């Protein structure tokens, strides 16, 4: 009688425990193991799509463990925001043809605020019908846990929307740039002098979307820059006598919980008086 045939042993299983060999063969493929999906993907390329990787890298969200920054000076939140916004514009908004001065961080931040105001203030922006994204943006800035830098620049973005009026029928890039220069000079919008009906309508819309709540909430901050930005937004919102914003603000400030708002106003006035006195003393010294 011939001896029974010896079962074929795969080279990949040679020397491995019998229990492991049994588990591999129980897959229905004999002694051949089917490679996992993760390993098969690793042979063909990265599991993460290239587009997502490029987007994350452009926004400064790359893997810090693999790519250490070459600069020895630690980056602040503001510099990281500048760098991320610059890369974002290069990769995804190059068609806007915006000029940026990399040597001046103030100009870079002002350009970023201008761009965001144009985007959030236009209902033709994707998913921004009826200012849906703008409303969510103001709610984010309103949150007490919001980062201070985001909150400060968020207030400036909302104020810039009132100046630029990106959704207005006659608004062009040239008129928006002129209005933004007025904002930087702290001049009132030209629409106030012209008594523009579209400007009054926009004031009412932003007030109903949460701009009044945004002003009151940010006035409770302990950061002087945020308080000043909130006051300037409130002034622009009330320019020309917008009755909708006036009524909403009066309703909020008539409550007992609004005492902190008036204390902050008192402190701002006291600081302003002290600053003026200090300037007069310096002038007399010269």
Tab-separated table of N, CA, C and O in Angstrom, residues 131 134-135 138 158 162 199-215 233-234 236-238 242-249 252:
chain	number	residue	atom	x	y	z
A	131	UNK	N	-27.553	83.839	3.963
A	131	UNK	CA	-26.483	84.091	4.936
A	131	UNK	C	-26.395	82.989	5.998
A	131	UNK	O	-26.166	83.260	7.179
A	134	UNK	N	-22.794	82.798	7.268
A	134	UNK	CA	-22.503	83.998	8.050
A	134	UNK	C	-23.128	83.900	9.435
A	134	UNK	O	-22.502	84.281	10.439
A	135	UNK	N	-24.326	83.383	9.516
A	135	UNK	CA	-24.982	83.220	10.816
A	135	UNK	C	-24.211	82.252	11.704
A	135	UNK	O	-23.990	82.508	12.900
A	138	UNK	N	-21.031	83.946	13.011
A	138	UNK	CA	-21.254	84.852	14.134
A	138	UNK	C	-21.541	84.089	15.418
A	138	UNK	O	-21.143	84.510	16.516
A	158	UNK	N	-17.096	90.860	10.293
A	158	UNK	CA	-18.516	91.241	10.254
A	158	UNK	C	-18.657	92.739	9.999
A	158	UNK	O	-19.528	93.178	9.235
A	162	UNK	N	-20.404	95.091	6.478
A	162	UNK	CA	-21.274	96.264	6.422
A	162	UNK	C	-20.688	97.333	5.500
A	162	UNK	O	-21.429	98.062	4.832
A	199	UNK	N	-28.039	99.609	2.403
A	199	UNK	CA	-27.228	99.558	3.619
A	199	UNK	C	-28.112	99.378	4.852
A	199	UNK	O	-27.781	98.608	5.761
A	200	UNK	N	-29.228	100.070	4.891
A	200	UNK	CA	-30.148	99.941	6.034
A	200	UNK	C	-30.726	98.532	6.090
A	200	UNK	O	-30.852	97.941	7.173
A	201	UNK	N	-31.052	97.979	4.927
A	201	UNK	CA	-31.572	96.609	4.887
A	201	UNK	C	-30.523	95.625	5.377
A	201	UNK	O	-30.823	94.699	6.150
A	202	UNK	N	-29.276	95.814	4.963
A	202	UNK	CA	-28.200	94.928	5.398
A	202	UNK	C	-27.984	95.037	6.905
A	202	UNK	O	-27.749	94.014	7.572
A	203	UNK	N	-28.050	96.231	7.451
A	203	UNK	CA	-27.929	96.396	8.902
A	203	UNK	C	-29.007	95.597	9.634
A	203	UNK	O	-28.724	94.906	10.625
A	204	UNK	N	-30.232	95.678	9.144
A	204	UNK	CA	-31.323	94.939	9.783
A	204	UNK	C	-31.150	93.437	9.678
A	204	UNK	O	-31.427	92.700	10.633
A	205	UNK	N	-30.669	92.979	8.521
A	205	UNK	CA	-30.465	91.543	8.346
A	205	UNK	C	-29.390	91.011	9.293
A	205	UNK	O	-29.570	89.971	9.951
A	206	UNK	N	-28.268	91.731	9.372
A	206	UNK	CA	-27.201	91.276	10.265
A	206	UNK	C	-27.642	91.324	11.721
A	206	UNK	O	-27.261	90.453	12.517
A	207	UNK	N	-28.428	92.316	12.072
A	207	UNK	CA	-28.926	92.400	13.448
A	207	UNK	C	-29.790	91.192	13.787
A	207	UNK	O	-29.662	90.601	14.869
A	208	UNK	N	-30.647	90.801	12.862
A	208	UNK	CA	-31.522	89.648	13.104
A	208	UNK	C	-30.753	88.330	13.062
A	208	UNK	O	-31.159	87.354	13.704
A	209	UNK	N	-29.654	88.297	12.325
A	209	UNK	CA	-28.856	87.073	12.245
A	209	UNK	C	-28.017	86.831	13.498
A	209	UNK	O	-27.476	85.736	13.669
A	210	UNK	N	-27.901	87.855	14.345
A	210	UNK	CA	-27.154	87.674	15.591
A	210	UNK	C	-26.037	88.667	15.807
A	210	UNK	O	-25.224	88.484	16.713
A	211	UNK	N	-25.982	89.733	15.006
A	211	UNK	CA	-24.899	90.703	15.141
A	211	UNK	C	-25.015	91.480	16.446
A	211	UNK	O	-24.000	91.801	17.079
A	212	UNK	N	-26.230	91.778	16.884
A	212	UNK	CA	-26.419	92.482	18.154
A	212	UNK	C	-25.961	91.601	19.314
A	212	UNK	O	-25.265	92.071	20.235
A	213	UNK	N	-26.337	90.333	19.275
A	213	UNK	CA	-25.873	89.403	20.310
A	213	UNK	C	-24.354	89.285	20.304
A	213	UNK	O	-23.723	89.143	21.359
A	214	UNK	N	-23.761	89.338	19.117
A	214	UNK	CA	-22.308	89.252	19.000
A	214	UNK	C	-21.638	90.430	19.695
A	214	UNK	O	-20.654	90.262	20.427
A	215	UNK	N	-22.172	91.628	19.474
A	215	UNK	CA	-21.593	92.825	20.093
A	215	UNK	C	-21.686	92.749	21.615
A	215	UNK	O	-20.711	92.989	22.330
A	233	UNK	N	-17.882	97.657	15.878
A	233	UNK	CA	-18.918	96.949	15.126
A	233	UNK	C	-20.298	97.473	15.505
A	233	UNK	O	-21.162	97.665	14.639
A	234	UNK	N	-20.518	97.714	16.809
A	234	UNK	CA	-21.806	98.250	17.249
A	234	UNK	C	-22.088	99.625	16.669
A	234	UNK	O	-23.226	99.928	16.276
A	236	UNK	N	-20.925	100.830	13.805
A	236	UNK	CA	-21.238	100.664	12.377
A	236	UNK	C	-22.639	100.085	12.189
A	236	UNK	O	-23.343	100.450	11.241
A	237	UNK	N	-23.030	99.200	13.082
A	237	UNK	CA	-24.362	98.601	12.973
A	237	UNK	C	-25.463	99.629	13.219
A	237	UNK	O	-26.569	99.503	12.674
A	238	UNK	N	-25.175	100.653	14.001
A	238	UNK	CA	-26.172	101.674	14.326
A	238	UNK	C	-26.035	102.925	13.476
A	238	UNK	O	-26.820	103.870	13.650
A	242	UNK	N	-30.312	102.813	12.361
A	242	UNK	CA	-31.028	101.572	12.029
A	242	UNK	C	-31.962	101.217	13.182
A	242	UNK	O	-31.523	100.830	14.277
A	243	UNK	N	-33.260	101.334	12.960
A	243	UNK	CA	-34.233	101.110	14.032
A	243	UNK	C	-34.300	99.645	14.461
A	243	UNK	O	-34.564	99.355	15.631
A	244	UNK	N	-34.065	98.729	13.522
A	244	UNK	CA	-34.108	97.305	13.874
A	244	UNK	C	-33.016	96.984	14.888
A	244	UNK	O	-33.261	96.350	15.917
A	245	UNK	N	-31.795	97.446	14.610
A	245	UNK	CA	-30.690	97.202	15.535
A	245	UNK	C	-30.898	97.948	16.850
A	245	UNK	O	-30.569	97.425	17.928
A	246	UNK	N	-31.434	99.148	16.790
A	246	UNK	CA	-31.691	99.919	18.008
A	246	UNK	C	-32.676	99.200	18.924
A	246	UNK	O	-32.448	99.090	20.135
A	247	UNK	N	-33.769	98.707	18.357
A	247	UNK	CA	-34.782	98.037	19.166
A	247	UNK	C	-34.243	96.750	19.781
A	247	UNK	O	-34.516	96.449	20.958
A	248	UNK	N	-33.481	95.995	19.015
A	248	UNK	CA	-32.926	94.750	19.539
A	248	UNK	C	-31.904	95.017	20.635
A	248	UNK	O	-31.873	94.334	21.668
A	249	UNK	N	-31.076	96.030	20.432
A	249	UNK	CA	-30.064	96.360	21.433
A	249	UNK	C	-30.718	96.895	22.704
A	249	UNK	O	-30.299	96.547	23.828
A	252	UNK	N	-32.097	94.004	24.775
A	252	UNK	CA	-31.088	93.218	25.498
A	252	UNK	C	-30.539	93.997	26.684
A	252	UNK	O	-30.383	93.473	27.788
